[in-house]
Short mmCIF file of C-alpha atoms in Angstrom, two decimals:
data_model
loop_
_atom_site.label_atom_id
_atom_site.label_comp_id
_atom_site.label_asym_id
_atom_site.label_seq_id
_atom_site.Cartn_x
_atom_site.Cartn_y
_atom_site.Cartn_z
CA UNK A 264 -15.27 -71.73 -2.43
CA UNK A 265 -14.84 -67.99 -1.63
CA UNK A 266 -11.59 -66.23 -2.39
CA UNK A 267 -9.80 -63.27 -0.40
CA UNK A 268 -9.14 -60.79 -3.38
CA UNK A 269 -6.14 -59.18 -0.66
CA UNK A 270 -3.54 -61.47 -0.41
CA UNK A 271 -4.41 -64.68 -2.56
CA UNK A 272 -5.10 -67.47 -0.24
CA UNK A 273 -4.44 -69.47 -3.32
CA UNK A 274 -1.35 -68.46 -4.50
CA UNK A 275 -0.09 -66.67 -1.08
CA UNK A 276 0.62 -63.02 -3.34
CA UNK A 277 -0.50 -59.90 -2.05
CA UNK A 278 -2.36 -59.08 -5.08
CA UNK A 279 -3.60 -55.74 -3.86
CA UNK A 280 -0.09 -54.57 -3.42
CA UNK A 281 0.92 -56.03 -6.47
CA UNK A 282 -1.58 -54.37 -9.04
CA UNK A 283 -1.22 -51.04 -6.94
CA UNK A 284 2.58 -50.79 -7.85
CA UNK A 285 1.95 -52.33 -11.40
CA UNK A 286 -0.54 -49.32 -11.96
CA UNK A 287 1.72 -46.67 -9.89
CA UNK A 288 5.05 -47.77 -12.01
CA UNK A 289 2.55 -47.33 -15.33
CA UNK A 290 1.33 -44.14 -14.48
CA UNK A 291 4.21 -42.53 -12.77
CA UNK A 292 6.34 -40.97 -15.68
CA UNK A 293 3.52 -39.26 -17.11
CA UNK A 294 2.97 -37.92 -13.58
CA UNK A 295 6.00 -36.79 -12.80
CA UNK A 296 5.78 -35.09 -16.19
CA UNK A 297 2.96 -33.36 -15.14
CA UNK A 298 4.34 -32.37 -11.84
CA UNK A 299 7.41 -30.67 -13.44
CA UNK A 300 5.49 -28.73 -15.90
CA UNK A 301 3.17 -27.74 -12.89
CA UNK A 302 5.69 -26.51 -10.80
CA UNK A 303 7.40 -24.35 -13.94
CA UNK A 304 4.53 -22.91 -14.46
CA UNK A 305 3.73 -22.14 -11.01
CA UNK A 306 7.17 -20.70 -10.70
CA UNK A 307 6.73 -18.29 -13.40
CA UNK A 308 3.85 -17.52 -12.63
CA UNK A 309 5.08 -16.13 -9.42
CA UNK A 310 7.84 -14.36 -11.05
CA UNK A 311 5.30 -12.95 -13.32
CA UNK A 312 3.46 -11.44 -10.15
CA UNK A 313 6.20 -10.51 -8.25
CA UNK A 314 7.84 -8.33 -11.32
CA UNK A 315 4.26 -6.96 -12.16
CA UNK A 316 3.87 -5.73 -8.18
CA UNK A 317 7.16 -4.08 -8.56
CA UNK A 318 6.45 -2.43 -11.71
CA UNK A 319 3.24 -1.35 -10.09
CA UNK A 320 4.83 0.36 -6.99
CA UNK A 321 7.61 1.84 -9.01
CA UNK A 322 4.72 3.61 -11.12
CA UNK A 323 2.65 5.19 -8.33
CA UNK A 324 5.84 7.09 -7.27
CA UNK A 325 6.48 8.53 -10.99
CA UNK A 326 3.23 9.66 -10.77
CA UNK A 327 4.45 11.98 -7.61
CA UNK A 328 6.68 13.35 -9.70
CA UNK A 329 4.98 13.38 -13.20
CA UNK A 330 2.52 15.74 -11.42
CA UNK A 331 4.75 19.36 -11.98
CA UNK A 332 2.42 20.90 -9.15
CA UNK A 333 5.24 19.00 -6.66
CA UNK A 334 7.57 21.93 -7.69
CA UNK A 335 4.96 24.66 -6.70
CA UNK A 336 4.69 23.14 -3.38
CA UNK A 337 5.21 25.79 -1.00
CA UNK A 338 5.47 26.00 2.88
CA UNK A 339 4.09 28.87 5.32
CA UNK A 340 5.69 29.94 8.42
CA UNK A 341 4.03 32.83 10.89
CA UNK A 342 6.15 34.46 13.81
CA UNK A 343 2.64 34.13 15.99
CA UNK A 344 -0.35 31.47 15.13
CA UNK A 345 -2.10 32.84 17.96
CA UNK A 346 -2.57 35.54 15.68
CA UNK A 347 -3.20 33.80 12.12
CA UNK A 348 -2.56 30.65 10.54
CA UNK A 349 -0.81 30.80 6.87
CA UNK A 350 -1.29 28.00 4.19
CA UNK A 351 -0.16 28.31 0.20
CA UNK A 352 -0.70 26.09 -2.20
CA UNK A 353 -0.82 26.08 -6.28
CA UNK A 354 -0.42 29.84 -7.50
CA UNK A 355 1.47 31.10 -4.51
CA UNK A 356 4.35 33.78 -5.10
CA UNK A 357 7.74 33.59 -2.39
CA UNK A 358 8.31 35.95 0.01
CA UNK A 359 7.45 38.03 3.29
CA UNK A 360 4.95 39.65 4.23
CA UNK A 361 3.66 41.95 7.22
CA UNK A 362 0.22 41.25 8.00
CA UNK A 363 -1.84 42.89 11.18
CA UNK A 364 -5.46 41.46 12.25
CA UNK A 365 -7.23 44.47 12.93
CA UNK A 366 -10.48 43.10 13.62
CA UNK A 367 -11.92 39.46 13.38
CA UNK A 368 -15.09 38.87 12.03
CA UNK A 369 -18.14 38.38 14.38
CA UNK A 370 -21.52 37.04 14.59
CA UNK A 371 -24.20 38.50 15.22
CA UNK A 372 -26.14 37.33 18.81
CA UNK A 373 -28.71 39.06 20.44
CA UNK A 374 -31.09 38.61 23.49
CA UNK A 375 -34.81 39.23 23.86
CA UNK A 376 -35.21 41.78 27.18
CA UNK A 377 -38.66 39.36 27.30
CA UNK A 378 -38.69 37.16 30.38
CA UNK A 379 -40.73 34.21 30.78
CA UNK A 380 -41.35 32.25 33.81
CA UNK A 381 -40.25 28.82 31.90
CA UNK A 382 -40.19 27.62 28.41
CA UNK A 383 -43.66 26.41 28.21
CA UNK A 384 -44.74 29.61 28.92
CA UNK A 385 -46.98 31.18 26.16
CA UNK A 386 -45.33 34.21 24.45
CA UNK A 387 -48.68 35.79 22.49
CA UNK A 388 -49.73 35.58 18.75
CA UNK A 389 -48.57 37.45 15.32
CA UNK A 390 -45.56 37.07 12.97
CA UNK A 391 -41.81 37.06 13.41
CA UNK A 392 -40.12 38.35 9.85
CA UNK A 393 -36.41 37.58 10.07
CA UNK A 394 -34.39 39.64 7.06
CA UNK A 395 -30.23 39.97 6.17
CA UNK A 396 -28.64 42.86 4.27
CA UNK A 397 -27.86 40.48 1.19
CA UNK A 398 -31.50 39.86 0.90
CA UNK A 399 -32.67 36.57 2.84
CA UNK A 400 -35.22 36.62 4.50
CA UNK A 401 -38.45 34.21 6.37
CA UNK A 402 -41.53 34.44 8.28
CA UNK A 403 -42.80 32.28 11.46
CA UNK A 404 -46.09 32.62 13.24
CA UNK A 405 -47.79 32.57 16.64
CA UNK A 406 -50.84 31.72 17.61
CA UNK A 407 -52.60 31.51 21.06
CA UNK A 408 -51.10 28.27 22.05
CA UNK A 409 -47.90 28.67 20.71
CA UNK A 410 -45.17 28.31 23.78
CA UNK A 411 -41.38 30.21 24.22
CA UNK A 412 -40.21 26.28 23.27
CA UNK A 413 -42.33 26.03 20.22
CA UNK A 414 -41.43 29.63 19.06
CA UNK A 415 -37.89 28.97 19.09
CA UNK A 416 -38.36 25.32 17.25
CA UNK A 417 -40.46 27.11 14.47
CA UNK A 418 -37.80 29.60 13.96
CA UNK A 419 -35.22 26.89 13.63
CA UNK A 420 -37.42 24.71 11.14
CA UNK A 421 -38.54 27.16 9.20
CA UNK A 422 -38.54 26.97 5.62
CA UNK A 423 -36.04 29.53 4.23
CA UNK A 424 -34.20 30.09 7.37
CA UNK A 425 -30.41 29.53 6.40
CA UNK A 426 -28.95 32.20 8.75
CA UNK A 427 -30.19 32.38 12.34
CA UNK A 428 -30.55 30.05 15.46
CA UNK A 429 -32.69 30.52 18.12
CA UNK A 430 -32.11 29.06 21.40
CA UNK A 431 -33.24 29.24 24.80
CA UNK A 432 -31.30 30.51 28.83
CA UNK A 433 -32.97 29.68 31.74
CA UNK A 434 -30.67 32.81 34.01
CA UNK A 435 -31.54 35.35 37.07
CA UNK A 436 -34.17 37.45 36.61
CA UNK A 437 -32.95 41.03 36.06
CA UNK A 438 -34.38 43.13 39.22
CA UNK A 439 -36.09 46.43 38.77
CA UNK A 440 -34.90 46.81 42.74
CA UNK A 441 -35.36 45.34 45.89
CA UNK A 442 -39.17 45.42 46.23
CA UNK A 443 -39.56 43.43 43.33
CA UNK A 444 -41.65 40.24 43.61
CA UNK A 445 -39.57 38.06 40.93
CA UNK A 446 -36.12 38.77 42.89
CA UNK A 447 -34.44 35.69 42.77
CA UNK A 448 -36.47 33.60 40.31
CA UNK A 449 -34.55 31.72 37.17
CA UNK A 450 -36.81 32.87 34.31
CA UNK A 451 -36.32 32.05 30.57
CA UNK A 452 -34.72 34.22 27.72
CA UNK A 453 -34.95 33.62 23.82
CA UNK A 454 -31.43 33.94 22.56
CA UNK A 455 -30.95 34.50 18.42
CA UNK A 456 -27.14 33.73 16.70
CA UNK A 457 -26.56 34.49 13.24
CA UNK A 458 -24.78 31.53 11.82
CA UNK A 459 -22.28 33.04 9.91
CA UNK A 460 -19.82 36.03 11.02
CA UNK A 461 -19.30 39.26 8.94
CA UNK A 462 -22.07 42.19 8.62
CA UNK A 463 -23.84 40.42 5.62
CA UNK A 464 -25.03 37.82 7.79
CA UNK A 465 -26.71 40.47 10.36
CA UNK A 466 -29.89 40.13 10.79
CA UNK A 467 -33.24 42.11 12.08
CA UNK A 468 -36.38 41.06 13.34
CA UNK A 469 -39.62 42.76 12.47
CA UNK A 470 -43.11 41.73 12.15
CA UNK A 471 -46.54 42.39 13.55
CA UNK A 472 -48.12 41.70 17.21
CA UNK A 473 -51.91 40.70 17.69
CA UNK A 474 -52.39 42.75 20.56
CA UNK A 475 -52.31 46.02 17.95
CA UNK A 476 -48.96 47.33 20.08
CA UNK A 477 -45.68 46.39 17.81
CA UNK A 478 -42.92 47.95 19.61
CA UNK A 479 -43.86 47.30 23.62
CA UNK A 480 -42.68 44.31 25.38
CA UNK A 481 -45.58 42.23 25.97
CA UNK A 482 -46.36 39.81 23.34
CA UNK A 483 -44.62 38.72 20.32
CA UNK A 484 -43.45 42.39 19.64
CA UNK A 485 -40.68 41.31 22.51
CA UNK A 486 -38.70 40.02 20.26
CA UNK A 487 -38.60 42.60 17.46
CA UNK A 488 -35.05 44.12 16.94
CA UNK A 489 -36.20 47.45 19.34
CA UNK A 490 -36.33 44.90 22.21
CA UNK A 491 -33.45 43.13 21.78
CA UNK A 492 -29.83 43.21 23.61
CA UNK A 493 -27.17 43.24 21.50
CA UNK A 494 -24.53 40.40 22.88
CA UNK A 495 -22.15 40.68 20.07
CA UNK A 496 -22.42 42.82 17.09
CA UNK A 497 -21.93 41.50 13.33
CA UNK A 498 -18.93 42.35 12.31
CA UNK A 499 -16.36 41.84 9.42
CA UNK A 500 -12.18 40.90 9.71
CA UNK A 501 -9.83 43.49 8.62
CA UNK A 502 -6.64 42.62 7.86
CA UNK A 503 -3.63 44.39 6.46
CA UNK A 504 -1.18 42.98 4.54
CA UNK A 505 1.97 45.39 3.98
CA UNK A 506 0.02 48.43 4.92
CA UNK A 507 -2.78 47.35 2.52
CA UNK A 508 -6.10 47.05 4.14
CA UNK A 509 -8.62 44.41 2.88
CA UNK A 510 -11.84 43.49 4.29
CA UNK A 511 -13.66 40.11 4.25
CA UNK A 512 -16.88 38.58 5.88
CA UNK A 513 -14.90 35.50 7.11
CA UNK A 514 -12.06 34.71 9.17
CA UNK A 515 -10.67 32.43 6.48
CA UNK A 516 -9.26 34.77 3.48
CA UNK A 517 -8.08 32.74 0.88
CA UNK A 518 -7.90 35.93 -1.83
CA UNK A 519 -6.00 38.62 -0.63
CA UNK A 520 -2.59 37.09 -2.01
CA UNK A 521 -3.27 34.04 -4.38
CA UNK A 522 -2.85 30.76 -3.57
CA UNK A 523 -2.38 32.07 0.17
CA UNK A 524 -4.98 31.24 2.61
CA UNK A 525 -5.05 33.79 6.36
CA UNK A 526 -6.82 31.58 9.28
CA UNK A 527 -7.47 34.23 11.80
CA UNK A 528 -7.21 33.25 15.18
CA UNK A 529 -7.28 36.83 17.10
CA UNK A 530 -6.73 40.30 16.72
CA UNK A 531 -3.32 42.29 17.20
CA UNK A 532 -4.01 45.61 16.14
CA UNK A 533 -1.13 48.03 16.07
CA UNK A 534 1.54 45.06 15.38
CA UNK A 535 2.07 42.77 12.76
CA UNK A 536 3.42 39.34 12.30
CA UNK A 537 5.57 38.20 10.03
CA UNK A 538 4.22 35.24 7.42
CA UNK A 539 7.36 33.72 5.39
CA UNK A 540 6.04 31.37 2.11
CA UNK A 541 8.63 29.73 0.20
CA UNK A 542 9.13 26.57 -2.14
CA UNK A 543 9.01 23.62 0.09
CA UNK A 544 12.40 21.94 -1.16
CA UNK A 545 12.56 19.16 1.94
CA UNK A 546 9.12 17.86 0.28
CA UNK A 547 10.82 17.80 -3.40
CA UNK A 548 13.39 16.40 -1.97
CA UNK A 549 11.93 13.60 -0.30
CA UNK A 550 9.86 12.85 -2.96
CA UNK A 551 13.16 12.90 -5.32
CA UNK A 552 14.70 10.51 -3.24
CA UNK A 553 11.41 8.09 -3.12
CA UNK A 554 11.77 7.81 -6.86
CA UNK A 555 15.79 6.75 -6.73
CA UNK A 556 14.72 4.31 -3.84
CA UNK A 557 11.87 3.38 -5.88
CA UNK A 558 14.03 2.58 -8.92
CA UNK A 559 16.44 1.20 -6.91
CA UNK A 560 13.69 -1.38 -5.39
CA UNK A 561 12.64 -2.36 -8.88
CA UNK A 562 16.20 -3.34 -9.77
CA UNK A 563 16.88 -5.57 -6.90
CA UNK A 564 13.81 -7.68 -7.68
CA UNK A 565 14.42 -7.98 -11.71
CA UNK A 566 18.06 -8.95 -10.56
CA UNK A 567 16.62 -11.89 -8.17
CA UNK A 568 14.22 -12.20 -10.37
CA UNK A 569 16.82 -13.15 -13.35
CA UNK A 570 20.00 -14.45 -11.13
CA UNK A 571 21.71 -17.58 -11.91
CA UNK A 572 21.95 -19.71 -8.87
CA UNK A 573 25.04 -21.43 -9.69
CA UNK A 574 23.78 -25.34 -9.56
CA UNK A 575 26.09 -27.76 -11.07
CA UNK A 576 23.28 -30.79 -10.45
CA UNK A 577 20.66 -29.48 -13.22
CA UNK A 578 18.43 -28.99 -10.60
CA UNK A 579 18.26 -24.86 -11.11
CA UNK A 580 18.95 -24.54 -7.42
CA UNK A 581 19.15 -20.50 -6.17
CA UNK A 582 17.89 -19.69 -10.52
CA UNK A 583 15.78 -16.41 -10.25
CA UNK A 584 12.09 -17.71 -11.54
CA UNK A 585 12.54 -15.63 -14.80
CA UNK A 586 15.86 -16.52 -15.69
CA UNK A 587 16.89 -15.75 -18.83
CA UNK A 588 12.88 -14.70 -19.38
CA UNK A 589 13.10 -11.99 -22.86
CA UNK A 590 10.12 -9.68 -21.16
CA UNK A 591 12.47 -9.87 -18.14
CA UNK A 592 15.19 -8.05 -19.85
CA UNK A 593 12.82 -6.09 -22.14
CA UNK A 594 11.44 -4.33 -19.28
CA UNK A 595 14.72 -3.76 -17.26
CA UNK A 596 16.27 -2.34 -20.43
CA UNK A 597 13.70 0.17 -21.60
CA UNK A 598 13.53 1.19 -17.91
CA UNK A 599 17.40 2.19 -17.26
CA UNK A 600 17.25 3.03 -21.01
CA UNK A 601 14.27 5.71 -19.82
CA UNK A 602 15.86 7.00 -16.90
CA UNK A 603 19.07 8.12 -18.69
CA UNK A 604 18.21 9.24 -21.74
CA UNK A 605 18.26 13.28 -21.95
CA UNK A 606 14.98 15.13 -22.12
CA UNK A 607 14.23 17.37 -25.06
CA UNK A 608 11.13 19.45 -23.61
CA UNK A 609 13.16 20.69 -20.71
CA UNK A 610 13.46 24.31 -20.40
CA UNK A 611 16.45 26.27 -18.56
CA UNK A 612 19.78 24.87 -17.76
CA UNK A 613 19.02 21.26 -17.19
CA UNK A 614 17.55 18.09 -19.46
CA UNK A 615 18.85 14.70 -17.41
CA UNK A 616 18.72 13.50 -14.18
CA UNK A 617 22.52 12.98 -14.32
CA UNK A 618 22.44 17.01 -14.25
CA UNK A 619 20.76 17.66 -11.22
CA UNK A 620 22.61 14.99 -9.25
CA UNK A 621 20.74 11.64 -10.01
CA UNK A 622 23.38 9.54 -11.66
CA UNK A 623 23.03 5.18 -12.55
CA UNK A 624 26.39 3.58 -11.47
CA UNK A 625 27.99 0.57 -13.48
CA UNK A 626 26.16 -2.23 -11.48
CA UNK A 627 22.65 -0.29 -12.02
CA UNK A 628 22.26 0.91 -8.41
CA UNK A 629 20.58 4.93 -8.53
CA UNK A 630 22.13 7.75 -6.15
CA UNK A 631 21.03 10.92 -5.38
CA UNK A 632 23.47 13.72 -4.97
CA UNK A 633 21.62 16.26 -2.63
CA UNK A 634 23.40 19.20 -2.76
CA UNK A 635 23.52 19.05 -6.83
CA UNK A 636 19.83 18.72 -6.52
CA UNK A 637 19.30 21.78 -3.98
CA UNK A 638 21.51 23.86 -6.06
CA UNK A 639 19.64 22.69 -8.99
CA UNK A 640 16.61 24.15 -7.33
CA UNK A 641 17.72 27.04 -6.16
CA UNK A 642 18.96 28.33 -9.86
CA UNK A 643 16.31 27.11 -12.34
CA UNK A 644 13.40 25.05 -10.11
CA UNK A 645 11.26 25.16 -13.86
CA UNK A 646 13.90 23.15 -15.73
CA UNK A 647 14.15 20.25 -12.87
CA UNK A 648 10.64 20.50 -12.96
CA UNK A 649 10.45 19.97 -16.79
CA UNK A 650 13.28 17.08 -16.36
CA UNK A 651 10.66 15.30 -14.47
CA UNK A 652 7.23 16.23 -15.75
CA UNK A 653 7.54 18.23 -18.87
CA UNK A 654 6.16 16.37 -22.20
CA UNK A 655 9.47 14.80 -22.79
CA UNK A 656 9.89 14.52 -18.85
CA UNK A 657 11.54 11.26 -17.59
CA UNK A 658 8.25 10.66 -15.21
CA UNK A 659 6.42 11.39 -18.14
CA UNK A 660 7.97 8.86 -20.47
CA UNK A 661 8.76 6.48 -17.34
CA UNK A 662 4.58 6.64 -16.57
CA UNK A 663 3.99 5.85 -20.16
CA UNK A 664 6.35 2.83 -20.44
CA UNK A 665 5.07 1.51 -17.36
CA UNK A 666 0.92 1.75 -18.28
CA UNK A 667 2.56 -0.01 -21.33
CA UNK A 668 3.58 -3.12 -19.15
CA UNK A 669 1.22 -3.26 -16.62
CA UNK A 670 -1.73 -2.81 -18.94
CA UNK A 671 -4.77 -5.10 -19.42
CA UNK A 672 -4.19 -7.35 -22.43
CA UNK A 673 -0.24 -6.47 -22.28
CA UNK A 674 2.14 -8.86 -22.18
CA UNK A 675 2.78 -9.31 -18.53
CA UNK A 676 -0.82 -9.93 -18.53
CA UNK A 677 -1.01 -12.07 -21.47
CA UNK A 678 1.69 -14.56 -20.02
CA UNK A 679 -0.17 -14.86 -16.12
CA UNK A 680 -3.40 -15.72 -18.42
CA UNK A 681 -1.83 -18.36 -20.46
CA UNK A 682 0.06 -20.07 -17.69
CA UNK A 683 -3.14 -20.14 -15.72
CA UNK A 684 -4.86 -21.79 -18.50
CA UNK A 685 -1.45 -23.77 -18.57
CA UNK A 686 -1.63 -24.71 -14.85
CA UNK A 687 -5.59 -25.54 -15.45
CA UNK A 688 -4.82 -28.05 -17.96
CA UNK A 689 -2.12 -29.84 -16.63
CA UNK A 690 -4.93 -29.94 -13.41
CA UNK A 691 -7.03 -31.62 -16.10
CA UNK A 692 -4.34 -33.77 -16.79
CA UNK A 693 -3.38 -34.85 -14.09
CA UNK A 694 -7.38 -36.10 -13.45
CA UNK A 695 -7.33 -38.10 -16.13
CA UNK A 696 -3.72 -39.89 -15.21
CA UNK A 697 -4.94 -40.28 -12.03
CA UNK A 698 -8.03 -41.99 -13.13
CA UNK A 699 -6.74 -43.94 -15.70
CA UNK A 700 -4.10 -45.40 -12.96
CA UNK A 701 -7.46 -46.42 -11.29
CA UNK A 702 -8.92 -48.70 -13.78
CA UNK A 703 -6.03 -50.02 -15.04
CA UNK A 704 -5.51 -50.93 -11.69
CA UNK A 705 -9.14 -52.80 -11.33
CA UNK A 706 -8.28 -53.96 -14.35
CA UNK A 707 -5.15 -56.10 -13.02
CA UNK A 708 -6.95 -56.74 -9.48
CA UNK A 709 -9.62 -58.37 -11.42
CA UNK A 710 -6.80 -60.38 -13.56
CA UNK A 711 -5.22 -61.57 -10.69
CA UNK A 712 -7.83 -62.77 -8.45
CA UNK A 713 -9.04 -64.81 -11.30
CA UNK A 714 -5.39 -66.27 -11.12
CA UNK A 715 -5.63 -66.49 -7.95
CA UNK A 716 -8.93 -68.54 -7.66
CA UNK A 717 -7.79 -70.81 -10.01
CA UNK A 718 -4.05 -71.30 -8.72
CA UNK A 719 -6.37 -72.16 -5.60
CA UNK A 720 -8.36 -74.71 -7.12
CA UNK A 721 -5.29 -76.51 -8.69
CA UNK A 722 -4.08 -76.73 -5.07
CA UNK A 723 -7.14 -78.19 -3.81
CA UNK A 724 -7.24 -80.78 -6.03
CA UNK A 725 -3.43 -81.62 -5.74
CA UNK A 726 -3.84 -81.86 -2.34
CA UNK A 727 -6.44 -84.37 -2.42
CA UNK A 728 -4.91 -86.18 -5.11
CA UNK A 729 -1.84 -86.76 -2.54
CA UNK A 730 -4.47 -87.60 0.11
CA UNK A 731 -5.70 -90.31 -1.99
CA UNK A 732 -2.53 -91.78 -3.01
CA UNK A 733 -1.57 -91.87 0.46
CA UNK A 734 -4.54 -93.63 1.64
CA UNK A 735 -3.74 -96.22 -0.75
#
């Protein structure tokens, strides 16, 4: 007869139950086991991260200050930037200076007298030669069938032709006086714009006309240089800077005084405006106090990172995840150790941070004095500069120590690659708990359904045995 392998029919156990908690209770310890281990690991792992992200942000704001170029950053000021715009960077020199626009540089534009009915209209055959005075230079050609449109395209496409556009202006036709037939008809103009201001990048037009005639109107000759109007001549910007005059083919003059660049914006001959550069000490500064709020960010999270919760029940309740980790207090030793320690490449009056108003208090926490610093700046700006980024500079050592620690193969990096080989294994583990838990369990279902079936039969044939005796 068939048996119910759930709950024995024959014995009245829930077997199923009762080999699932037989093979739960056996498996359990070692499970638990690996659950622990898991979740250390995963919790240092963490910790590992978190300190190694810290570390990481810390670093890219030494590197502000490793760079010494922060201490030749300098600001502009002018009294009109109407006038001209004033930048400095690396190389620039403090001070004032007078500067008048007397001219801005121009480009050169000029309009063909030539009027054409539209721009399909044809405009003759022969050769356009455009030239510069520094020497460039490029030909087009007409032909019979060659149209206003397809001049000015062939100018613009032409191999060689780095200087000039052409363009076209449908306008009024210009009357010769009131008995003129074309009065009041929109006729088309060829229009050519050097590129580039300043006299270099003039140009002229010469070339040769078909019709034998090179300097009438009719034809390609039109648009020689003889029968053009001049809409704005090439010209170059003069500037003078304390009385000094200098003259440049741009309106951007970048070496006049060096690491000062002029933006011209207009002309005020006969006046002058002022242009103030100085050391920008609000960008120091700020950058200054990014590093003490850096450091200062860095220590908070090795402190959480290593704090004692306080837990009297063993369970670590409120522990940092690396407390009482060595690399933990390796790294916030050699930091603070960095950061105080004097600096024997600096130049000047000052070699420590402590000197120029940065100073470590008892519990750790960095402050910035800001008037020490500006008055640090404003006597010797090259020694706090070489406290910071000279050889022995503290960004320099501080940028050093932390490549050390966050490098590939290091030993932050070492212990996240072991624990994740750690965390992998007990995975593994885990697997092969879990699926030894599974057979064993079989194992006992299969035991005690055979117990079962036969606990059944021994009450079948009891029951008939008191059947029979009754019937006697």
């Amino acid at each position: 007869m068939g048996i119910v392998s759930s709950t024995g029919i024959g014995s009245g156990i829930d077997i199923q139950s009762l080999a699932t908690q037989l093979a739960s209770a056996e498996a359990q310890p070692a499970l638990n086991s690996i659950s622990r281990k898991t979740s250390s690991a995963n919790a240092l792992l963490s910790g590992l991260g978190t300190l190694k992200s810290a570390l990481s942000d810390f670093s890219n704001i030494v590197a502000k200050l490793k760079d010494g170029n922060l201490f030749k950053t300098f600001k502009t000021s002018s009294s009109d930037e109407t006038v001209l715009k004033a930048t400095a960077a690396s190389g620039a020199v403090s001070g004032s200076y007078a500067v008048e626009v007397v001219q801005l540089a121009k480009a050169q534009k000029s309009i063909a007298v030539s009027e054409f009915s539209n721009s399909s209209a044809l405009v003759g055959s022969g050769t356009l030669t455009f030239d510069t005075p520094s020497g460039s230079t490029f030909s087009v050609t007409a032909d019979n069938t060659t149209t206003l449109e397809g001049l000015r395209d062939a100018i613009n496409q032409a191999s060689g032709n780095s200087f000039v556009t052409a363009s076209i202006v449908n306008v009024d036709h210009v009357s010769t006086g009131p008995s003129d037939p074309d009065n009041g008809k929109t006729v088309s103009k060829l229009v050519f714009t050097a590129k580039d201001v300043g006299t270099n990048n003039g140009f002229t037009v010469t070339g040769s006309d078909d019709d034998g005639n090179d300097a009438d109107l009719s034809g390609i000759s039109g648009f020689f240089s003889g029968n053009l109007q001049s809409l704005s001549d090439p010209l170059d910007a003069i500037i003078k800077v304390d009385q000094q005059t200098a003259t440049r083919s741009s309106n951007i003059i970048s070496d006049v005084l060096p690491g000062v660049t002029f933006d011209l914006q207009g002309s005020n001959a006969g006046e002058t405006v002022d242009v103030q550069i100085g050391l920008d000490e609000e960008a120091v500064k700020t950058t200054v106090q990014e590093f003490v709020d850096g450091y200062n960010k860095l220590r908070t999270t090795t402190k959480n990172l290593g704090k004692y919760g306080g837990s009297t029940d063993g369970s670590g309740t409120g522990n940092g995840a690396l407390l009482g980790d060595s690399t933990l207090r390796l790294i916030t030793g050699q930091i603070r150790q960095t950061a105080t320690a004097t600096v024997s490449s600096a130049s000047g009056s000052y070699n420590s941070l402590a000197m120029i108003g940065i100073s470590i208090d008892k519990d750790g926490v960095m402050s910035l004095d800001s008037a020490t610093l500006t008055e640090a700046l404003a006597a010797d700006i090259e020694s706090v500069s070489d406290v910071f980024s000279s050889e022995d500079g503290i960004s320099t050592r501080m940028d050093s120590r932390l490549d050390f620690f966050l490098q590939s193969g290091g030993s932050l990096d070492t212990r996240q690659n072991s624990l994740k080989k750690q965390i992998s294994a007990l995975s593994d583990r885990k697997l092969d708990v879990e699926e030894r838990q599974a057979n064993f369990q079989a194992i006992l279902l299969k035991q005690f359904t055979a117990m079962d079936v036969t606990v059944g039969t021994l009450n079948t044939t009891s029951t008939f045995l008191s059947d029979w005796i009754s019937n006697l």
